[in-house]
PDB file of C-alpha atoms and ligand atoms in Angstrom:
ATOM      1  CA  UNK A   1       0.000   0.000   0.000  1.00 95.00           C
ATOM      2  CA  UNK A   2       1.538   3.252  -1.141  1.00 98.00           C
ATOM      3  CA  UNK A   3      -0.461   6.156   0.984  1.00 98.00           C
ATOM      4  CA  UNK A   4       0.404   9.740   1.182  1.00 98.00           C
ATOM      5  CA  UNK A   5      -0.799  11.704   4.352  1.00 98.00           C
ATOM      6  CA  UNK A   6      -2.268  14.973   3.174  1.00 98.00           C
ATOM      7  CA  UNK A   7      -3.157  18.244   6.108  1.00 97.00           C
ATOM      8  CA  UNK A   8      -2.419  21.213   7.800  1.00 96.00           C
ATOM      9  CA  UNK A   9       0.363  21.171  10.208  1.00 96.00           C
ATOM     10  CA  UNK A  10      -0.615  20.101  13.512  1.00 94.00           C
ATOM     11  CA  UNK A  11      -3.522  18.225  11.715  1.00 96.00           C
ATOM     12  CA  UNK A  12      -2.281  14.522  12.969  1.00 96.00           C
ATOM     13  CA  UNK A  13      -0.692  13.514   9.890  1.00 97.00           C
ATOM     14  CA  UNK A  14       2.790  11.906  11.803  1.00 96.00           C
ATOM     15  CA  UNK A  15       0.517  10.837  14.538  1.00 96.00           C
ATOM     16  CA  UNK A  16      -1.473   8.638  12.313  1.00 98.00           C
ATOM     17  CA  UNK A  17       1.329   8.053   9.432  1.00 98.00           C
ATOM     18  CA  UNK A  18       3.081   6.113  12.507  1.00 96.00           C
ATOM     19  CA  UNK A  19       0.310   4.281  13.362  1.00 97.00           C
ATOM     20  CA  UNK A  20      -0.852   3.357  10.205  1.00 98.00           C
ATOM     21  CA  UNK A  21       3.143   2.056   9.893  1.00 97.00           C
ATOM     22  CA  UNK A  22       3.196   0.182  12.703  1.00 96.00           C
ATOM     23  CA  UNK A  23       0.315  -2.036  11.414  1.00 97.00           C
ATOM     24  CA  UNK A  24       0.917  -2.542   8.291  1.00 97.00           C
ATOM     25  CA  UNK A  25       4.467  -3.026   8.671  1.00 97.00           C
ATOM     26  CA  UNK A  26       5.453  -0.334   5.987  1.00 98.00           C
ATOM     27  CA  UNK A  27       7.955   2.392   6.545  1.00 98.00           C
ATOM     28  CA  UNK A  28       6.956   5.662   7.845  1.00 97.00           C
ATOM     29  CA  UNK A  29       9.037   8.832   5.968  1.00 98.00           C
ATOM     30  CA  UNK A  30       8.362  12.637   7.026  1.00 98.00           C
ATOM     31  CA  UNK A  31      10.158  14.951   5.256  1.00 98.00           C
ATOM     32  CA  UNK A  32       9.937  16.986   8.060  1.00 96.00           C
ATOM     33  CA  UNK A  33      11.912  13.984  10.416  1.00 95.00           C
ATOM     34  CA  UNK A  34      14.601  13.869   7.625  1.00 96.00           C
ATOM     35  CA  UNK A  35      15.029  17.161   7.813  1.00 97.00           C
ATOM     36  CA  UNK A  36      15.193  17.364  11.796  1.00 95.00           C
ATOM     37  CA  UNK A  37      17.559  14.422  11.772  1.00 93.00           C
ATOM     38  CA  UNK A  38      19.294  16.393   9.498  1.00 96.00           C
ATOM     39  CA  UNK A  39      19.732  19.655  11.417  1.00 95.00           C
ATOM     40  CA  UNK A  40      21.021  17.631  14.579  1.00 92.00           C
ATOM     41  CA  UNK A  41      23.819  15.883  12.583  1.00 95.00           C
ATOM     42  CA  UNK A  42      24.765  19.633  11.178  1.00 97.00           C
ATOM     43  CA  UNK A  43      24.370  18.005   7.987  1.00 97.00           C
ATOM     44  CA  UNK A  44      24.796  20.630   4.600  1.00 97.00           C
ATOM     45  CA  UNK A  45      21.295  19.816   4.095  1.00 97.00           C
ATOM     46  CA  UNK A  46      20.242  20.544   7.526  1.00 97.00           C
ATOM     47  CA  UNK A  47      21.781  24.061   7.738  1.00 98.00           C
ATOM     48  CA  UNK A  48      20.128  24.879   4.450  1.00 98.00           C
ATOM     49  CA  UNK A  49      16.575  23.097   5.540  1.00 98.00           C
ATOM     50  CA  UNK A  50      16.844  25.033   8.920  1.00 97.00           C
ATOM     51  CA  UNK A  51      17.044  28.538   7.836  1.00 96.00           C
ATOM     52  CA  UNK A  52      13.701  28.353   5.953  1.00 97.00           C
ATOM     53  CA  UNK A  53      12.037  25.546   8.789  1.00 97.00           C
ATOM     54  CA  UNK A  54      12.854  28.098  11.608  1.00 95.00           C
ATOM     55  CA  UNK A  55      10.565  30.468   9.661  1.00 95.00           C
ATOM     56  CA  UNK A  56       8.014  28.495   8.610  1.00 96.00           C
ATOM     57  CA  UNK A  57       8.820  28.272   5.230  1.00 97.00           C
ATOM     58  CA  UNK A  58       8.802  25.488   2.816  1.00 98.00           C
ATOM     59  CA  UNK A  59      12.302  23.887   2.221  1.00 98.00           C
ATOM     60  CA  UNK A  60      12.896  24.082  -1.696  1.00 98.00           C
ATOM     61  CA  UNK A  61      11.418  21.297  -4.335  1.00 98.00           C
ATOM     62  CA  UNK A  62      14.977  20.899  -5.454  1.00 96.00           C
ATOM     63  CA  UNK A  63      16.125  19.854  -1.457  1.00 97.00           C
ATOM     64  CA  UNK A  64      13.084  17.669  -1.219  1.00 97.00           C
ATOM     65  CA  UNK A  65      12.319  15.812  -4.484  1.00 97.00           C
ATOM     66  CA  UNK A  66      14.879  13.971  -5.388  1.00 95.00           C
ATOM     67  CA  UNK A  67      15.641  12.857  -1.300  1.00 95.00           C
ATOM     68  CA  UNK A  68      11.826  11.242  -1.443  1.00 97.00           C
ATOM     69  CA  UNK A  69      12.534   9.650  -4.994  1.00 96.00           C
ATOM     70  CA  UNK A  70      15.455   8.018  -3.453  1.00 96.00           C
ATOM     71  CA  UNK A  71      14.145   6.949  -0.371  1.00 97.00           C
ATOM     72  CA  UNK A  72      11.405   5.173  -1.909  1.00 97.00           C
ATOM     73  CA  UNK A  73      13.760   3.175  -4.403  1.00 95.00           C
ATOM     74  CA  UNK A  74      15.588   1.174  -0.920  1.00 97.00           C
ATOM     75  CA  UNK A  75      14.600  -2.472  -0.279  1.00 97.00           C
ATOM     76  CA  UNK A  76      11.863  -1.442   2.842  1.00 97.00           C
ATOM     77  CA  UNK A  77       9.818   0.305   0.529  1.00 97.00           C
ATOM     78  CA  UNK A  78       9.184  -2.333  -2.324  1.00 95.00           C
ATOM     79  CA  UNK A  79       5.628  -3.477  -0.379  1.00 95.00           C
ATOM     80  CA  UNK A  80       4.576  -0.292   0.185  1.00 97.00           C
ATOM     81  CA  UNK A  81       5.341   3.348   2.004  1.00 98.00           C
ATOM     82  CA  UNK A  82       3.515   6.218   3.643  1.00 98.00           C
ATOM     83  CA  UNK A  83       4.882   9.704   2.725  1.00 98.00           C
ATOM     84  CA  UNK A  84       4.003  12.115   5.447  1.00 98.00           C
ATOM     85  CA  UNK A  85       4.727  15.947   4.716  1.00 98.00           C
ATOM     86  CA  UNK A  86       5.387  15.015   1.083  1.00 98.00           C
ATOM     87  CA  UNK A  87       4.591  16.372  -1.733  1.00 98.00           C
ATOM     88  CA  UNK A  88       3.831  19.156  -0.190  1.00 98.00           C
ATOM     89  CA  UNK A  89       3.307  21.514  -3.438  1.00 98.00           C
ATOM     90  CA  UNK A  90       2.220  20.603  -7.318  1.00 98.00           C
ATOM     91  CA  UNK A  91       5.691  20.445  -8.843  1.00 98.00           C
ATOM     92  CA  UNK A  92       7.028  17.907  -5.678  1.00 98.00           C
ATOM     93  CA  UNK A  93       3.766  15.698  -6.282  1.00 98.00           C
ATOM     94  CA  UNK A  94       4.363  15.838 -10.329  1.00 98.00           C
ATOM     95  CA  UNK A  95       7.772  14.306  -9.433  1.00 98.00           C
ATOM     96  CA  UNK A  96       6.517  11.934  -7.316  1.00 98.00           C
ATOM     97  CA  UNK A  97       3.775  10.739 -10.109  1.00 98.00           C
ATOM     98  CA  UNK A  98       6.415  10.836 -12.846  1.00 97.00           C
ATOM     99  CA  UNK A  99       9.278   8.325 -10.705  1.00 96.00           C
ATOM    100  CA  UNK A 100       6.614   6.075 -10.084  1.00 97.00           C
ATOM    101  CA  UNK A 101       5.665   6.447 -13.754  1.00 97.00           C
ATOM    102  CA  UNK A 102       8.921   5.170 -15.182  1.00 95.00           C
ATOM    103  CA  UNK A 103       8.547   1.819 -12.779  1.00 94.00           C
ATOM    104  CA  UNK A 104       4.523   1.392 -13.954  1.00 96.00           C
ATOM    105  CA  UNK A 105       3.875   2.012 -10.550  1.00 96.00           C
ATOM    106  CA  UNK A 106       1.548   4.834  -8.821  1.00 97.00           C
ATOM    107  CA  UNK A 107       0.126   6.150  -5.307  1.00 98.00           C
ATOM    108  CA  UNK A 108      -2.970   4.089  -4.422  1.00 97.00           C
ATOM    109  CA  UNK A 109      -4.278   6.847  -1.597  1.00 98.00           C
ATOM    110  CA  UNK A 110      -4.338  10.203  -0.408  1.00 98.00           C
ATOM    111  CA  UNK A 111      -5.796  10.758   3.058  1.00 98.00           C
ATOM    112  CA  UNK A 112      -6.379  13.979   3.584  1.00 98.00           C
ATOM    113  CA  UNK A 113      -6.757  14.929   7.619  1.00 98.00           C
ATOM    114  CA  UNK A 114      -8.810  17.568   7.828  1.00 97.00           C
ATOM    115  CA  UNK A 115      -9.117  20.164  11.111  1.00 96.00           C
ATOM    116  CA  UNK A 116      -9.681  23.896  11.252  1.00 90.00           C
ATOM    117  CA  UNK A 117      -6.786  26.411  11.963  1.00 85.00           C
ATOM    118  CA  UNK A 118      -8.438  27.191  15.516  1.00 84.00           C
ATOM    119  CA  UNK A 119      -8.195  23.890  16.561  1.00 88.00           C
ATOM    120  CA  UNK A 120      -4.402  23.537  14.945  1.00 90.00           C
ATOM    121  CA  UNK A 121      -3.331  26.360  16.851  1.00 86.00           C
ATOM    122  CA  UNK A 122      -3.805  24.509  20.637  1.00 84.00           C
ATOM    123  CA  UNK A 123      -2.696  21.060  19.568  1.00 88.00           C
ATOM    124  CA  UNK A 124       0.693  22.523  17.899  1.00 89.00           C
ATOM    125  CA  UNK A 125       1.356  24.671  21.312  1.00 85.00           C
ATOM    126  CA  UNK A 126       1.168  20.879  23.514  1.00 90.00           C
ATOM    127  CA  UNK A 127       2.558  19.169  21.204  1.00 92.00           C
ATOM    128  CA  UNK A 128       6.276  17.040  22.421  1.00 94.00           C
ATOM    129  CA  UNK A 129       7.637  15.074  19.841  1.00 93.00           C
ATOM    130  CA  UNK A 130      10.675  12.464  19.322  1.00 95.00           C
ATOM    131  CA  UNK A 131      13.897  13.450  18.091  1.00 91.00           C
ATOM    132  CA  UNK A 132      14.740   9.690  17.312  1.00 93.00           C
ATOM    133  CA  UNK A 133      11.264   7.551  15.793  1.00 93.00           C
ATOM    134  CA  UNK A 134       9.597  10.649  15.095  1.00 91.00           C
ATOM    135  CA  UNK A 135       6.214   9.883  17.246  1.00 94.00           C
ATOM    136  CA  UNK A 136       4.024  13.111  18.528  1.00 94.00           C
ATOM    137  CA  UNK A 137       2.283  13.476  21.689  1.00 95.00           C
ATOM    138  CA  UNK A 138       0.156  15.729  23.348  1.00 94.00           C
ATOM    139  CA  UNK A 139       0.801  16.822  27.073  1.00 92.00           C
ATOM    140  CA  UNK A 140      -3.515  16.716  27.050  1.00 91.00           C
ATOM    141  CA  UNK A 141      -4.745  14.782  24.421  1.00 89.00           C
ATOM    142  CA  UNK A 142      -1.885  11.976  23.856  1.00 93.00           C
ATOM    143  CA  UNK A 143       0.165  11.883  27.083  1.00 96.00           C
ATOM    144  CA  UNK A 144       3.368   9.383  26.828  1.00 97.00           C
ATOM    145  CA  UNK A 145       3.546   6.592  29.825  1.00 97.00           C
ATOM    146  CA  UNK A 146       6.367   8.055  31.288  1.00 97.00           C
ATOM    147  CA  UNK A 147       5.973  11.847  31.222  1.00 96.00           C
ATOM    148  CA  UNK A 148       9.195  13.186  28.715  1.00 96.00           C
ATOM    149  CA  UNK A 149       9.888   9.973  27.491  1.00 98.00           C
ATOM    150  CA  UNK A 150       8.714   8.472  24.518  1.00 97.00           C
ATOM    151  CA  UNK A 151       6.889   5.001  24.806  1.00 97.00           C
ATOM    152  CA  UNK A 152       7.796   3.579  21.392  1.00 95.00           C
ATOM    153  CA  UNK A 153      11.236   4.096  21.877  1.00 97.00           C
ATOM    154  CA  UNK A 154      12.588   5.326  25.331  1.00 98.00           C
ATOM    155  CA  UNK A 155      14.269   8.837  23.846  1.00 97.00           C
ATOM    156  CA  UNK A 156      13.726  11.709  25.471  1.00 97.00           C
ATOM    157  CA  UNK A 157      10.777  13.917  24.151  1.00 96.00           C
ATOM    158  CA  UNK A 158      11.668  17.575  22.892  1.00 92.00           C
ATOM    159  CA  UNK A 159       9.204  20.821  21.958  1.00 90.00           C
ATOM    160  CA  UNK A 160       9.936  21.441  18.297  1.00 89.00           C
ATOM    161  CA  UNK A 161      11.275  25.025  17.341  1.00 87.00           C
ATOM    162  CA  UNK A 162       9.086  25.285  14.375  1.00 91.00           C
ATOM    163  CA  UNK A 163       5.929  25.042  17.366  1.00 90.00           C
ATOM    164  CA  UNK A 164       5.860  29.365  18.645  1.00 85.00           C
ATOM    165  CA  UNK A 165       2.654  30.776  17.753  1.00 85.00           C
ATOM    166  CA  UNK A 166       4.231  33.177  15.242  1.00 88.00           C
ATOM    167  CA  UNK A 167       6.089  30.420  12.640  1.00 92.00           C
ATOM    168  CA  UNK A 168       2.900  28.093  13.423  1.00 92.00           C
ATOM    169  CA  UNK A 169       0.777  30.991  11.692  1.00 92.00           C
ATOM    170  CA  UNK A 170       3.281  31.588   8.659  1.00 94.00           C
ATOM    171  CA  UNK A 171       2.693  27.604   8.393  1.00 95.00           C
ATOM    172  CA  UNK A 172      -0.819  27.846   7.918  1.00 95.00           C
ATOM    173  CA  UNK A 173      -0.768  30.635   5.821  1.00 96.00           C
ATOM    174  CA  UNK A 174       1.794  28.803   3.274  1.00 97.00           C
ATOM    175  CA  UNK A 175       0.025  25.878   3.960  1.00 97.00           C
ATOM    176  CA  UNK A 176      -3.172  27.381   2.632  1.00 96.00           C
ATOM    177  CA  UNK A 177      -0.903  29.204  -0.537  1.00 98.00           C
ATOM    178  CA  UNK A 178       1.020  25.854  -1.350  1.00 98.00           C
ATOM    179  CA  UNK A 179      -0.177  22.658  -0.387  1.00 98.00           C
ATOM    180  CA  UNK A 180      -3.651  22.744  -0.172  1.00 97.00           C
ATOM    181  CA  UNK A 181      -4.344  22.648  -3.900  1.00 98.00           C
ATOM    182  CA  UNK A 182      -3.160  18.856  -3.578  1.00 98.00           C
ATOM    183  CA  UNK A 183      -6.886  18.274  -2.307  1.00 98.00           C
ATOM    184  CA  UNK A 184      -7.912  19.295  -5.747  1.00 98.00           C
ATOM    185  CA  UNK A 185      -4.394  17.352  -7.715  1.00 98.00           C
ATOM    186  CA  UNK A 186      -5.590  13.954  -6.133  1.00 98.00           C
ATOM    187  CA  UNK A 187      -9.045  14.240  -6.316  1.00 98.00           C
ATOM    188  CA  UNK A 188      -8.702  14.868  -9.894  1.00 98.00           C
ATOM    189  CA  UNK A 189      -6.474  11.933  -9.771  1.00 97.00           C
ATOM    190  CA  UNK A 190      -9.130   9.718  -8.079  1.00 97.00           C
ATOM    191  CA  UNK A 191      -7.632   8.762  -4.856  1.00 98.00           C
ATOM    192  CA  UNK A 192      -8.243  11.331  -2.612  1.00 98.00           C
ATOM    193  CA  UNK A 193     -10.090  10.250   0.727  1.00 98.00           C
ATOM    194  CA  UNK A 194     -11.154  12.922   3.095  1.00 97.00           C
ATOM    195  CA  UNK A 195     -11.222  12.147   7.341  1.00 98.00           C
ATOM    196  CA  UNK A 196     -12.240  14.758  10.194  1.00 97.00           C
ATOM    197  CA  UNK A 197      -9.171  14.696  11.779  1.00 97.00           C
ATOM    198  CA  UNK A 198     -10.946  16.581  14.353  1.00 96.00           C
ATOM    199  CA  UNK A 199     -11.875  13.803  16.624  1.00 96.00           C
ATOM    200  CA  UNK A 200     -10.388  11.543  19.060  1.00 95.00           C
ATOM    201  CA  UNK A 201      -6.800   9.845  17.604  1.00 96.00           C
ATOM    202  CA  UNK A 202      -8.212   6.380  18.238  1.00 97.00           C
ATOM    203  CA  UNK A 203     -11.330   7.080  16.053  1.00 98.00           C
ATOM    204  CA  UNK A 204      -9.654   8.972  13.043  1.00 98.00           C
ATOM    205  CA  UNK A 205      -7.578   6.020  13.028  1.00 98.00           C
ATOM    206  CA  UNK A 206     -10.260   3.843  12.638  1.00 98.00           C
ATOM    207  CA  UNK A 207     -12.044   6.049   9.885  1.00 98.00           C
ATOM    208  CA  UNK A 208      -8.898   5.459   7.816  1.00 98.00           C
ATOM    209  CA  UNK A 209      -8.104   1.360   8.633  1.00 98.00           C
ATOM    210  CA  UNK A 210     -11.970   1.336   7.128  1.00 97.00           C
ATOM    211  CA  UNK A 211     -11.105   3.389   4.062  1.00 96.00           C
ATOM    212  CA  UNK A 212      -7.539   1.868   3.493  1.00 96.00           C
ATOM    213  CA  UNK A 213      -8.983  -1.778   3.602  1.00 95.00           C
ATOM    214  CA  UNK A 214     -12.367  -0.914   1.465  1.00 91.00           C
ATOM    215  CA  UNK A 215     -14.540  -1.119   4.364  1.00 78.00           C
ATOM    216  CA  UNK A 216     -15.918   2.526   3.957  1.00 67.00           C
TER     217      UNK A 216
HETATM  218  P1  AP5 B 301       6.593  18.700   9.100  1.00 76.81           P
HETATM  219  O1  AP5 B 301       7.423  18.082  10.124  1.00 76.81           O
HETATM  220  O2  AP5 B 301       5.975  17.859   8.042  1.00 76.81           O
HETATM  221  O3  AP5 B 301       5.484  19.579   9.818  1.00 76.81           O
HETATM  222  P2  AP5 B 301       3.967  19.962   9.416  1.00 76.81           P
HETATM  223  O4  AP5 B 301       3.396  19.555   8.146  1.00 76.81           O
HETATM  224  O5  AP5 B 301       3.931  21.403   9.683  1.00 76.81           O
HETATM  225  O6  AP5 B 301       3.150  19.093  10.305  1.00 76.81           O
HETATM  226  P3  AP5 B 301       3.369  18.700  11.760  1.00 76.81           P
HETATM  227  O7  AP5 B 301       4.410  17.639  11.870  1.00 76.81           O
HETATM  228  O8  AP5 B 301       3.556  19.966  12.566  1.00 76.81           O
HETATM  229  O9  AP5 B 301       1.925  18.146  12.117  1.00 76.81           O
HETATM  230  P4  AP5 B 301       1.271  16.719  11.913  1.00 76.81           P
HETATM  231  O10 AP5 B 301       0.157  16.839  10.944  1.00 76.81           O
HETATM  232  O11 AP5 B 301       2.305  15.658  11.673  1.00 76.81           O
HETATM  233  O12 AP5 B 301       0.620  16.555  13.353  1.00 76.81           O
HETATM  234  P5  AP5 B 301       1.011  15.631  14.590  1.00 76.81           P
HETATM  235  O13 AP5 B 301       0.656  14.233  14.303  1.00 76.81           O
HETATM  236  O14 AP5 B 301       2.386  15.937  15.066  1.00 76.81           O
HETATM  237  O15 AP5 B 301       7.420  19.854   8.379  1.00 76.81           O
HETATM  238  C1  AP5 B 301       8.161  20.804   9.113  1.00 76.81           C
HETATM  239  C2  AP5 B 301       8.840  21.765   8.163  1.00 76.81           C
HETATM  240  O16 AP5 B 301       9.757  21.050   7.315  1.00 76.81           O
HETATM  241  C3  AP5 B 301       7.936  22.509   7.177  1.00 76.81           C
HETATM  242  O17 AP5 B 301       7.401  23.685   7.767  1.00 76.81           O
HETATM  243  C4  AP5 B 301       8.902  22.809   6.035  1.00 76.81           C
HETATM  244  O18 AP5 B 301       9.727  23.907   6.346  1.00 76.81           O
HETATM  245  C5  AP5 B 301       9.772  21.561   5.998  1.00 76.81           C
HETATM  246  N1  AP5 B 301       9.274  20.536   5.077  1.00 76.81           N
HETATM  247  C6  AP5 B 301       8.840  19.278   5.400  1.00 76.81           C
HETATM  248  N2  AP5 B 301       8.434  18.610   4.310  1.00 76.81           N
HETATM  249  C7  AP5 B 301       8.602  19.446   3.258  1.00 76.81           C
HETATM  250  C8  AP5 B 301       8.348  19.343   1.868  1.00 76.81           C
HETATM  251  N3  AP5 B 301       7.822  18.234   1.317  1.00 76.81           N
HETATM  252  N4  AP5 B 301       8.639  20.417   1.077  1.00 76.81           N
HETATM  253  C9  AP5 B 301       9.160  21.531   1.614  1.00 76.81           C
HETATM  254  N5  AP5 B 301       9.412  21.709   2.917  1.00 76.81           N
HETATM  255  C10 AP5 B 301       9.149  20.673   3.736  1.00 76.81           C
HETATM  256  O19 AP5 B 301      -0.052  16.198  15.655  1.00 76.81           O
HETATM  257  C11 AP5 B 301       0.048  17.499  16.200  1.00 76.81           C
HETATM  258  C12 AP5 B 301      -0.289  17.464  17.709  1.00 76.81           C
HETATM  259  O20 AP5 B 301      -1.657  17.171  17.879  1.00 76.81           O
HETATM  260  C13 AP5 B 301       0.470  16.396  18.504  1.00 76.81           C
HETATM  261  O21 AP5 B 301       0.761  16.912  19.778  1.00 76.81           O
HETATM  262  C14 AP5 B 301      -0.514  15.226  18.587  1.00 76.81           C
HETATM  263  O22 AP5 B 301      -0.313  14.434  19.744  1.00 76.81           O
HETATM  264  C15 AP5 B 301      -1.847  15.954  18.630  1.00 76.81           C
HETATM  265  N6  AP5 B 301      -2.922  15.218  17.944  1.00 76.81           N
HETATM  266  C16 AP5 B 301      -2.840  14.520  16.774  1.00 76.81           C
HETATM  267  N7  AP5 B 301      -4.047  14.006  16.438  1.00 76.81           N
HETATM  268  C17 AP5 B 301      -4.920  14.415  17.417  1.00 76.81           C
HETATM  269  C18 AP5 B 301      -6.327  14.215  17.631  1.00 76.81           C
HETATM  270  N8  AP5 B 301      -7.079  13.486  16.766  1.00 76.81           N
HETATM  271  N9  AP5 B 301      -6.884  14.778  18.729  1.00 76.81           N
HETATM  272  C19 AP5 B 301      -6.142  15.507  19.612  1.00 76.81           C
HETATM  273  N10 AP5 B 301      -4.815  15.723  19.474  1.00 76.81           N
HETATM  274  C20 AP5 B 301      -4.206  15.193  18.383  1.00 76.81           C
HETATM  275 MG1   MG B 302       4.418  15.686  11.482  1.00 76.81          MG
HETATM  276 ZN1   ZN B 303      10.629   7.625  19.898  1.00 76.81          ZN
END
């Protein structure tokens, strides 16, 4: 199953991209987690992803494509892969259809978590999320066992620097300029699928299983 997560920031998309990897036993990759890792190595590609993350910005197509093409060529990915943060504008998602192209292969969904801005806003500011396997958690919503500690992999849990109300409402507003027009690319491409992303984690998670496995 190849599945890209579609959504606002702060929507849920790594929250349920890691779930959804976790049971089908297909790898999870977040362009935004690459780029993270990235930035802590001091990586080229991190100090050139940084300066436009710490603003909200979008890192550039020519940074992001060809690292997604790539990633999805390695052995873990030949059953399937869910991209999460990616493509995040037309010209990274006409990449993405044209590499899959050339191997007569193709996306099979695009779940699109939807939740209004307001409710983006409060979920962003209590938001902790791991440095190492990339899950989110919420110090309401989604508390970890162990508070600071992540459950899925025992690293200690860190508040992103992307999450300050300021750079959260540049990455709504680019969100809105850039990325939201994929709703329209996939649906055109007939495999958009639409959840309310505004309800309880357990129960969007659900919503999707159903779609994923042709039960809705
Ligand atoms: P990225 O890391 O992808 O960030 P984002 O899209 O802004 O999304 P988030 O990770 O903030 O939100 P999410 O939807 O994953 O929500 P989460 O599950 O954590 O990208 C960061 C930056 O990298 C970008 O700004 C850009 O600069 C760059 N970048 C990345 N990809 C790029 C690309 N392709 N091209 C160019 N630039 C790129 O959930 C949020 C919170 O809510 C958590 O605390 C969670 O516990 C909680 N929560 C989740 N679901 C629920 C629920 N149902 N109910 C209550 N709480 C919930
Ligand atoms: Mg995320
Ligand atoms: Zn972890």
């Amino acid at each position: 199953m190849k599945i890209i997560m579609l959504g606002a920031p702060g929507a849920g998309k790594g929250t349920q991209a890691i779930m959804l990897a976790d049971k089908y036993g297909i790898p999870h990759i977040s362009t935004g987690d690459i780029f993270r890792s990235n930035i802590k190595a001091g990586t080229e590609l991190g100090k050139k992803a940084k300066e436009y993350m710490d603003q909200g910005l979008l890192v550039p197509d020519e940074l992001t494509t060809d690292l997604v093409v790539n990633r999805i060529e390695e052995e873990d990915c030949k059953n399937g892969f869910i991209l999460d943060g990616f493509p995040r504008t037309i010209p990274q998602a006409k990449c993405l259809q044209e590499a899959l192209k050339e191997k007569n292969d193709h996306m099979d969904f695009a779940v699109n978590v939807d939740v209004k801005a307001e409710n983006i806003i409060k979920r962003m500011s209590g938001r902790r999320a791991c440095p190492n396997c990339g899950a989110t958690y919420h110090i309401e919503s989604s508390k970890p066992k162990v508070e600071g500690i992540c459950d899925r992999c025992g690293h200690e849990l860190i508040l992103r620097d992307d999450d300050k109300p300021e750079t959260v409402k540049r990455r709504l507003e680019v969100y809105d300029d850039m990325t939201r027009p994929l709703i329209d690319f996939y649906t055109e491409e007939g495999i958009l699928v639409s959840v309310d992303g505004s309800r309880d984690i357990n129960v969007v998670f659900e919503d999707i299983t159903k779609i994923l496995e042709g039960k809705a």
